[in-house]
GROMACS .gro file of C-alpha atoms in nm:
model
  342
    1MET     CA    1  -1.616  -0.302   0.779
    2ILE     CA    2  -1.857  -0.599   0.741
    3ASP     CA    3  -2.075  -0.617   1.053
    4SER     CA    4  -2.066  -0.971   1.103
    5TRP     CA    5  -1.688  -0.963   1.055
    6LYS     CA    6  -1.649  -0.681   1.293
    7ASN     CA    7  -1.845  -0.888   1.558
    8PHE     CA    8  -1.613  -1.186   1.506
    9LEU     CA    9  -1.295  -0.999   1.546
   10GLN     CA   10  -1.429  -0.839   1.859
   11SER     CA   11  -1.503  -1.185   1.984
   12GLN     CA   12  -1.141  -1.257   1.923
   13GLY     CA   13  -1.028  -0.956   2.140
   14ALA     CA   14  -0.981  -0.691   1.881
   15LEU     CA   15  -1.008  -0.320   1.959
   16ILE     CA   16  -1.155  -0.158   1.657
   17ALA     CA   17  -1.201   0.219   1.573
   18ASP     CA   18  -1.339   0.342   1.252
   19SER     CA   19  -1.291  -0.002   1.071
   20THR     CA   20  -0.930  -0.030   1.189
   21VAL     CA   21  -0.820  -0.291   1.427
   22LEU     CA   22  -0.591  -0.120   1.661
   23HIS     CA   23  -0.478  -0.420   1.858
   24TYR     CA   24  -0.572  -0.741   2.032
   25GLY     CA   25  -0.490  -0.624   2.404
   26ASP     CA   26  -0.094  -0.627   2.383
   27PRO     CA   27   0.043  -0.410   2.114
   28ALA     CA   28   0.390  -0.456   2.229
   29ALA     CA   29   0.355  -0.832   2.210
   30GLU     CA   30   0.213  -0.792   1.857
   31ARG     CA   31   0.509  -0.594   1.736
   32ALA     CA   32   0.749  -0.840   1.884
   33ALA     CA   33   0.568  -1.132   1.690
   34ALA     CA   34   0.612  -0.925   1.379
   35ALA     CA   35   0.967  -0.878   1.424
   36GLY     CA   36   1.041  -1.256   1.440
   37GLY     CA   37   0.743  -1.471   1.391
   38THR     CA   38   0.422  -1.510   1.176
   39ILE     CA   39   0.136  -1.256   1.202
   40VAL     CA   40  -0.218  -1.226   1.046
   41ALA     CA   41  -0.397  -0.878   1.022
   42ASP     CA   42  -0.731  -0.763   0.904
   43LEU     CA   43  -0.729  -0.510   0.623
   44SER     CA   44  -1.049  -0.354   0.659
   45GLN     CA   45  -0.890  -0.005   0.707
   46LEU     CA   46  -0.795  -0.035   0.338
   47GLY     CA   47  -1.057   0.010   0.082
   48VAL     CA   48  -1.114  -0.162  -0.260
   49ILE     CA   49  -1.237   0.008  -0.570
   50ALA     CA   50  -1.360  -0.248  -0.841
   51PHE     CA   51  -1.394  -0.180  -1.208
   52ARG     CA   52  -1.573  -0.414  -1.457
   53GLY     CA   53  -1.690  -0.405  -1.803
   54ASP     CA   54  -1.591  -0.450  -2.157
   55GLU     CA   55  -1.358  -0.152  -2.156
   56ALA     CA   56  -1.238  -0.172  -1.790
   57ALA     CA   57  -0.873  -0.268  -1.881
   58SER     CA   58  -0.847   0.020  -2.162
   59PHE     CA   59  -1.008   0.275  -1.908
   60LEU     CA   60  -0.767   0.198  -1.644
   61GLN     CA   61  -0.480   0.200  -1.891
   62SER     CA   62  -0.554   0.556  -1.968
   63GLN     CA   63  -0.572   0.675  -1.610
   64LEU     CA   64  -0.296   0.472  -1.410
   65THR     CA   65   0.074   0.461  -1.405
   66ASN     CA   66   0.125   0.090  -1.485
   67ASP     CA   67   0.036  -0.133  -1.765
   68VAL     CA   68  -0.296  -0.276  -1.690
   69ARG     CA   69  -0.349  -0.421  -2.025
   70GLY     CA   70  -0.056  -0.631  -1.952
   71LEU     CA   71  -0.197  -0.748  -1.628
   72GLN     CA   72  -0.265  -1.127  -1.658
   73ALA     CA   73  -0.539  -1.299  -1.481
   74ASP     CA   74  -0.314  -1.461  -1.224
   75ALA     CA   75  -0.095  -1.152  -1.181
   76ALA     CA   76  -0.086  -0.845  -0.942
   77GLN     CA   77   0.087  -0.497  -0.968
   78TRP     CA   78   0.156  -0.191  -0.789
   79ASN     CA   79   0.000   0.109  -0.956
   80GLY     CA   80  -0.079   0.480  -0.905
   81TYR     CA   81  -0.310   0.746  -1.005
   82CYS     CA   82  -0.178   1.108  -1.061
   83SER     CA   83  -0.299   1.450  -1.091
   84PRO     CA   84  -0.217   1.641  -1.421
   85LYS     CA   85   0.091   1.763  -1.247
   86GLY     CA   86   0.224   1.418  -1.206
   87ARG     CA   87   0.154   1.413  -0.821
   88LEU     CA   88   0.017   1.095  -0.675
   89LEU     CA   89  -0.354   1.117  -0.574
   90GLY     CA   90  -0.336   0.760  -0.471
   91ASN     CA   91  -0.158   0.423  -0.506
   92PHE     CA   92  -0.286   0.065  -0.531
   93LEU     CA   93  -0.222  -0.297  -0.511
   94VAL     CA   94  -0.408  -0.423  -0.832
   95TRP     CA   95  -0.528  -0.780  -0.915
   96ARG     CA   96  -0.806  -0.932  -1.106
   97GLN     CA   97  -1.084  -1.123  -0.938
   98GLY     CA   98  -1.330  -1.271  -1.172
   99GLU     CA   99  -1.464  -1.000  -1.397
  100ASP     CA  100  -1.318  -0.729  -1.173
  101TYR     CA  101  -1.010  -0.521  -1.165
  102CYS     CA  102  -0.944  -0.457  -0.785
  103LEU     CA  103  -0.764  -0.162  -0.658
  104GLN     CA  104  -0.679  -0.168  -0.290
  105LEU     CA  105  -0.591   0.153  -0.142
  106SER     CA  106  -0.594   0.361   0.185
  107GLY     CA  107  -0.966   0.379   0.299
  108ASP     CA  108  -0.939   0.755   0.394
  109ILE     CA  109  -0.891   0.837   0.033
  110LEU     CA  110  -1.123   0.585  -0.152
  111PRO     CA  111  -1.425   0.828  -0.186
  112SER     CA  112  -1.217   1.102  -0.353
  113VAL     CA  113  -1.031   0.865  -0.586
  114LEU     CA  114  -1.349   0.681  -0.673
  115LYS     CA  115  -1.538   1.012  -0.760
  116ARG     CA  116  -1.241   1.161  -0.961
  117LEU     CA  117  -1.187   0.826  -1.163
  118SER     CA  118  -1.570   0.805  -1.218
  119MET     CA  119  -1.583   1.150  -1.371
  120PHE     CA  120  -1.354   1.019  -1.668
  121ILE     CA  121  -1.555   0.714  -1.737
  122MET     CA  122  -1.806   0.907  -1.958
  123ARG     CA  123  -1.944   0.669  -2.226
  124ALA     CA  124  -1.685   0.391  -2.175
  125LYS     CA  125  -1.846   0.037  -2.109
  126VAL     CA  126  -1.708   0.023  -1.750
  127GLN     CA  127  -1.847   0.071  -1.401
  128GLY     CA  128  -1.660   0.146  -1.089
  129ARG     CA  129  -1.792   0.073  -0.734
  130ASP     CA  130  -1.676   0.062  -0.369
  131ALA     CA  131  -1.613  -0.310  -0.306
  132SER     CA  132  -1.444  -0.275   0.020
  133ASP     CA  133  -1.710  -0.485   0.211
  134GLU     CA  134  -1.766  -0.758  -0.064
  135ASN     CA  135  -1.501  -0.978   0.085
  136VAL     CA  136  -1.287  -1.002   0.400
  137ARG     CA  137  -0.911  -0.922   0.329
  138LEU     CA  138  -0.644  -1.044   0.556
  139VAL     CA  139  -0.263  -1.029   0.529
  140VAL     CA  140  -0.037  -1.309   0.658
  141ALA     CA  141   0.353  -1.235   0.691
  142GLY     CA  142   0.633  -1.409   0.838
  143LYS     CA  143   0.855  -1.726   0.853
  144ARG     CA  144   0.552  -1.978   0.836
  145ALA     CA  145   0.318  -1.766   0.617
  146ALA     CA  146   0.357  -1.960   0.300
  147ALA     CA  147   0.287  -2.293   0.481
  148MET     CA  148  -0.013  -2.164   0.678
  149VAL     CA  149  -0.162  -1.990   0.366
  150SER     CA  150  -0.116  -2.311   0.161
  151THR     CA  151  -0.275  -2.519   0.427
  152THR     CA  152  -0.557  -2.278   0.501
  153MET     CA  153  -0.648  -2.150   0.156
  154GLY     CA  154  -0.548  -2.466  -0.045
  155VAL     CA  155  -0.356  -2.264  -0.305
  156LEU     CA  156  -0.033  -2.075  -0.304
  157PRO     CA  157   0.111  -1.837  -0.583
  158ASN     CA  158   0.459  -1.962  -0.659
  159THR     CA  159   0.616  -1.615  -0.736
  160THR     CA  160   0.573  -1.259  -0.600
  161MET     CA  161   0.301  -1.034  -0.756
  162HIS     CA  162   0.106  -1.327  -0.866
  163THR     CA  163  -0.235  -1.471  -0.760
  164ALA     CA  164  -0.396  -1.803  -0.708
  165THR     CA  165  -0.769  -1.877  -0.658
  166GLY     CA  166  -0.929  -2.172  -0.486
  167GLU     CA  167  -1.264  -2.246  -0.329
  168THR     CA  168  -1.169  -2.067  -0.015
  169GLY     CA  169  -1.082  -1.743  -0.184
  170GLN     CA  170  -0.795  -1.576  -0.353
  171VAL     CA  171  -0.429  -1.530  -0.254
  172ILE     CA  172  -0.220  -1.232  -0.368
  173ARG     CA  173   0.157  -1.286  -0.299
  174VAL     CA  174   0.307  -0.929  -0.237
  175GLY     CA  175   0.648  -1.058  -0.096
  176ASP     CA  176   0.836  -1.380  -0.040
  177ASP     CA  177   0.672  -1.407   0.301
  178LYS     CA  178   0.380  -1.186   0.259
  179PHE     CA  179   0.027  -1.274   0.134
  180VAL     CA  180  -0.300  -1.077   0.091
  181LEU     CA  181  -0.597  -1.295   0.108
  182SER     CA  182  -0.944  -1.211  -0.038
  183ILE     CA  183  -1.223  -1.432   0.117
  184PRO     CA  184  -1.602  -1.443   0.102
  185PRO     CA  185  -1.736  -1.329   0.430
  186GLU     CA  186  -1.903  -1.666   0.513
  187ARG     CA  187  -1.567  -1.848   0.506
  188ALA     CA  188  -1.341  -1.571   0.680
  189ALA     CA  189  -1.388  -1.710   1.033
  190THR     CA  190  -1.297  -2.069   0.941
  191VAL     CA  191  -0.982  -1.926   0.760
  192TRP     CA  192  -0.897  -1.697   1.060
  193GLN     CA  193  -0.908  -1.984   1.296
  194GLY     CA  194  -0.689  -2.201   1.070
  195LEU     CA  195  -0.437  -1.922   1.054
  196ARG     CA  196  -0.438  -1.859   1.429
  197GLU     CA  197  -0.285  -2.205   1.482
  198ALA     CA  198   0.050  -2.062   1.390
  199ALA     CA  199   0.002  -1.683   1.330
  200THR     CA  200  -0.032  -1.405   1.592
  201PRO     CA  201  -0.327  -1.167   1.533
  202VAL     CA  202  -0.201  -0.815   1.514
  203GLY     CA  203  -0.347  -0.466   1.460
  204ALA     CA  204  -0.322  -0.251   1.157
  205PRO     CA  205  -0.006  -0.062   1.295
  206VAL     CA  206   0.192  -0.364   1.304
  207TRP     CA  207   0.098  -0.441   0.928
  208ASP     CA  208   0.191  -0.072   0.848
  209TRP     CA  209   0.529  -0.148   1.020
  210LEU     CA  210   0.604  -0.442   0.803
  211ARG     CA  211   0.480  -0.291   0.488
  212LEU     CA  212   0.702   0.026   0.524
  213ASN     CA  213   1.012  -0.178   0.608
  214ALA     CA  214   0.952  -0.346   0.283
  215GLY     CA  215   0.988  -0.004   0.126
  216ILE     CA  216   0.623   0.000   0.011
  217PRO     CA  217   0.463   0.343   0.045
  218MET     CA  218   0.100   0.410   0.083
  219ILE     CA  219  -0.052   0.751  -0.006
  220VAL     CA  220  -0.291   0.877   0.247
  221ALA     CA  221  -0.500   1.180   0.273
  222ALA     CA  222  -0.233   1.380   0.446
  223THR     CA  223   0.018   1.322   0.159
  224GLN     CA  224  -0.200   1.333  -0.167
  225GLU     CA  225  -0.056   1.534  -0.430
  226GLN     CA  226   0.280   1.580  -0.271
  227PHE     CA  227   0.499   1.325  -0.463
  228VAL     CA  228   0.565   1.225  -0.817
  229PRO     CA  229   0.590   0.840  -0.824
  230GLN     CA  230   0.960   0.838  -0.838
  231MET     CA  231   0.996   1.028  -0.522
  232VAL     CA  232   0.841   0.736  -0.341
  233ASN     CA  233   1.041   0.488  -0.525
  234PHE     CA  234   0.736   0.370  -0.710
  235GLU     CA  235   0.936   0.287  -1.030
  236VAL     CA  236   1.181   0.085  -0.829
  237ILE     CA  237   0.908  -0.143  -0.706
  238GLY     CA  238   0.737  -0.188  -1.041
  239GLY     CA  239   0.452   0.051  -1.010
  240VAL     CA  240   0.525   0.274  -1.326
  241SER     CA  241   0.544   0.163  -1.687
  242PHE     CA  242   0.745   0.382  -1.922
  243GLN     CA  243   0.630   0.203  -2.233
  244LYS     CA  244   0.254   0.256  -2.204
  245GLY     CA  245   0.044   0.533  -2.356
  246CYS     CA  246  -0.076   0.852  -2.195
  247TYR     CA  247  -0.219   0.899  -1.857
  248PRO     CA  248  -0.285   1.213  -1.633
  249GLY     CA  249   0.069   1.343  -1.543
  250GLN     CA  250   0.249   1.108  -1.783
  251GLU     CA  251   0.470   1.388  -1.930
  252ILE     CA  252   0.596   1.513  -1.589
  253VAL     CA  253   0.646   1.149  -1.463
  254ALA     CA  254   0.848   1.069  -1.783
  255ARG     CA  255   1.045   1.400  -1.749
  256SER     CA  256   1.141   1.307  -1.396
  257GLN     CA  257   1.268   0.966  -1.509
  258TYR     CA  258   1.480   1.102  -1.810
  259LEU     CA  259   1.569   1.454  -1.765
  260GLY     CA  260   1.836   1.505  -1.489
  261LYS     CA  261   1.878   1.356  -1.152
  262LEU     CA  262   1.593   1.326  -0.914
  263LYS     CA  263   1.636   1.559  -0.622
  264ARG     CA  264   1.413   1.392  -0.377
  265ARG     CA  265   1.377   1.030  -0.289
  266MET     CA  266   1.214   0.809  -0.025
  267PHE     CA  267   1.428   0.662   0.259
  268LEU     CA  268   1.359   0.430   0.549
  269ALA     CA  269   1.449   0.564   0.881
  270HIS     CA  270   1.405   0.536   1.269
  271VAL     CA  271   1.315   0.814   1.512
  272ASP     CA  272   1.273   0.805   1.893
  273ALA     CA  273   0.960   1.010   1.871
  274GLU     CA  274   0.598   0.973   1.739
  275ALA     CA  275   0.565   1.047   1.379
  276ALA     CA  276   0.288   1.061   1.129
  277PRO     CA  277   0.215   1.107   0.757
  278GLY     CA  278   0.264   1.451   0.647
  279ASP     CA  279   0.497   1.558   0.915
  280ASN     CA  280   0.778   1.782   0.787
  281LEU     CA  281   1.146   1.696   0.806
  282TYR     CA  282   1.420   1.969   0.848
  283SER     CA  283   1.794   1.977   0.794
  284ALA     CA  284   2.058   2.242   0.870
  285ASP     CA  285   2.159   2.285   0.502
  286ILE     CA  286   1.803   2.418   0.421
  287GLU     CA  287   1.715   2.707   0.656
  288GLY     CA  288   1.365   2.809   0.706
  289GLN     CA  289   1.191   2.556   0.504
  290ALA     CA  290   1.128   2.177   0.512
  291THR     CA  291   1.362   1.941   0.347
  292GLY     CA  292   1.125   1.647   0.346
  293THR     CA  293   0.796   1.481   0.445
  294VAL     CA  294   0.705   1.179   0.631
  295VAL     CA  295   0.511   0.935   0.398
  296ASN     CA  296   0.420   0.655   0.648
  297ALA     CA  297   0.493   0.588   1.004
  298ALA     CA  298   0.448   0.302   1.256
  299PRO     CA  299   0.562   0.208   1.614
  300ALA     CA  300   0.881  -0.009   1.591
  301PRO     CA  301   0.916  -0.324   1.812
  302ALA     CA  302   1.202  -0.178   2.013
  303GLY     CA  303   1.046   0.164   2.065
  304GLY     CA  304   1.017   0.479   1.878
  305PHE     CA  305   0.880   0.488   1.513
  306ASP     CA  306   1.004   0.371   1.171
  307VAL     CA  307   0.915   0.597   0.898
  308LEU     CA  308   0.935   0.612   0.523
  309ALA     CA  309   1.004   0.976   0.453
  310VAL     CA  310   1.079   1.166   0.121
  311ALA     CA  311   1.375   1.396   0.150
  312GLN     CA  312   1.626   1.596  -0.053
  313VAL     CA  313   1.888   1.338  -0.146
  314GLU     CA  314   2.177   1.573  -0.084
  315SER     CA  315   2.044   1.657   0.266
  316ALA     CA  316   1.976   1.292   0.350
  317ALA     CA  317   2.346   1.211   0.250
  318THR     CA  318   2.511   1.484   0.409
  319GLN     CA  319   2.306   1.618   0.707
  320THR     CA  320   2.089   1.466   0.997
  321LEU     CA  321   1.715   1.494   0.932
  322HIS     CA  322   1.509   1.619   1.215
  323LEU     CA  323   1.119   1.551   1.278
  324LYS     CA  324   0.891   1.849   1.278
  325ALA     CA  325   1.157   2.127   1.358
  326GLY     CA  326   1.521   2.196   1.307
  327ASP     CA  327   1.597   2.094   1.666
  328GLY     CA  328   1.333   1.797   1.654
  329ALA     CA  329   1.408   1.427   1.713
  330ALA     CA  330   1.688   1.312   1.485
  331LEU     CA  331   1.630   1.044   1.218
  332THR     CA  332   1.851   0.762   1.178
  333LEU     CA  333   1.846   0.621   0.820
  334LYS     CA  334   1.802   0.239   0.765
  335PRO     CA  335   1.888   0.039   0.455
  336LEU     CA  336   1.597  -0.005   0.220
  337PRO     CA  337   1.531  -0.378   0.110
  338TYR     CA  338   1.610  -0.272  -0.251
  339ALA     CA  339   1.869  -0.058  -0.423
  340LEU     CA  340   1.782   0.289  -0.558
  341PRO     CA  341   1.907   0.408  -0.899
  342GLU     CA  342   2.240   0.605  -0.899
   0.00000   0.00000   0.00000
């Protein structure tokens, strides 16, 4: 986290630990604001890897799950990076900013992902770097988000997964009412004050809750190499191209798509207990071993936790899933905001 920005947020009442804003003094009120109002949150807990160079697009095309070559200058995309076994090492929001291809991911896995990607650059004309502290990144979400972003930033993308750039910075629209902002540090405080006129500042857990309820997964250290992209619905949200060329794990990802029915899928659920990424799930039909795994979890406004969890499709359809043990807290499935393939 940029020191000057950290100092500013603390002056606004932020409690910060390890570059993550936990809350602004009243977590329950922040969760309530997210449920029915408009919020603004700092994204310093996420990292950004930036690639630039004449061969940046072709290099990323050979490594990631989506069609980077087809990414226009004013567009954004979800993308993933797999092991040779087709398991996700990380996933990203990708956009173009000037000469850079920016990959936003969970901050706890940035060093390992950057190191691994850099190993394959070899003689390509491309450089990768940790660009996390080059700009301040915010997310604005809720009923008045579009109006506030337009007023404060001076630009607004018209459609989801597109970007717009103005003098104040760049706006990436990641949903009908959700916007990621990338702002030069010297302008960030002014933007923040403008957004605060109608948006409630919230900590990272509140944004996690909004993101996971939108059905968008985030791979963290506890879940690296556990899921092929389709298990976390990544092809449903547009994070996988099946027309592009090879990348690590591509054959396994393609096989999962075209040969047989996927046995594990990601579901949205609520549980009246504390949950965390990597927690195992159990069901009565599979004795002695886990039937699923928590992908992401966040406190819910009405209590308990909402989770994204990958589980056996049959178990989720016919059994009650339990957290951490066969007699653990029961999960209640909730509808995802998109339809899963039959």
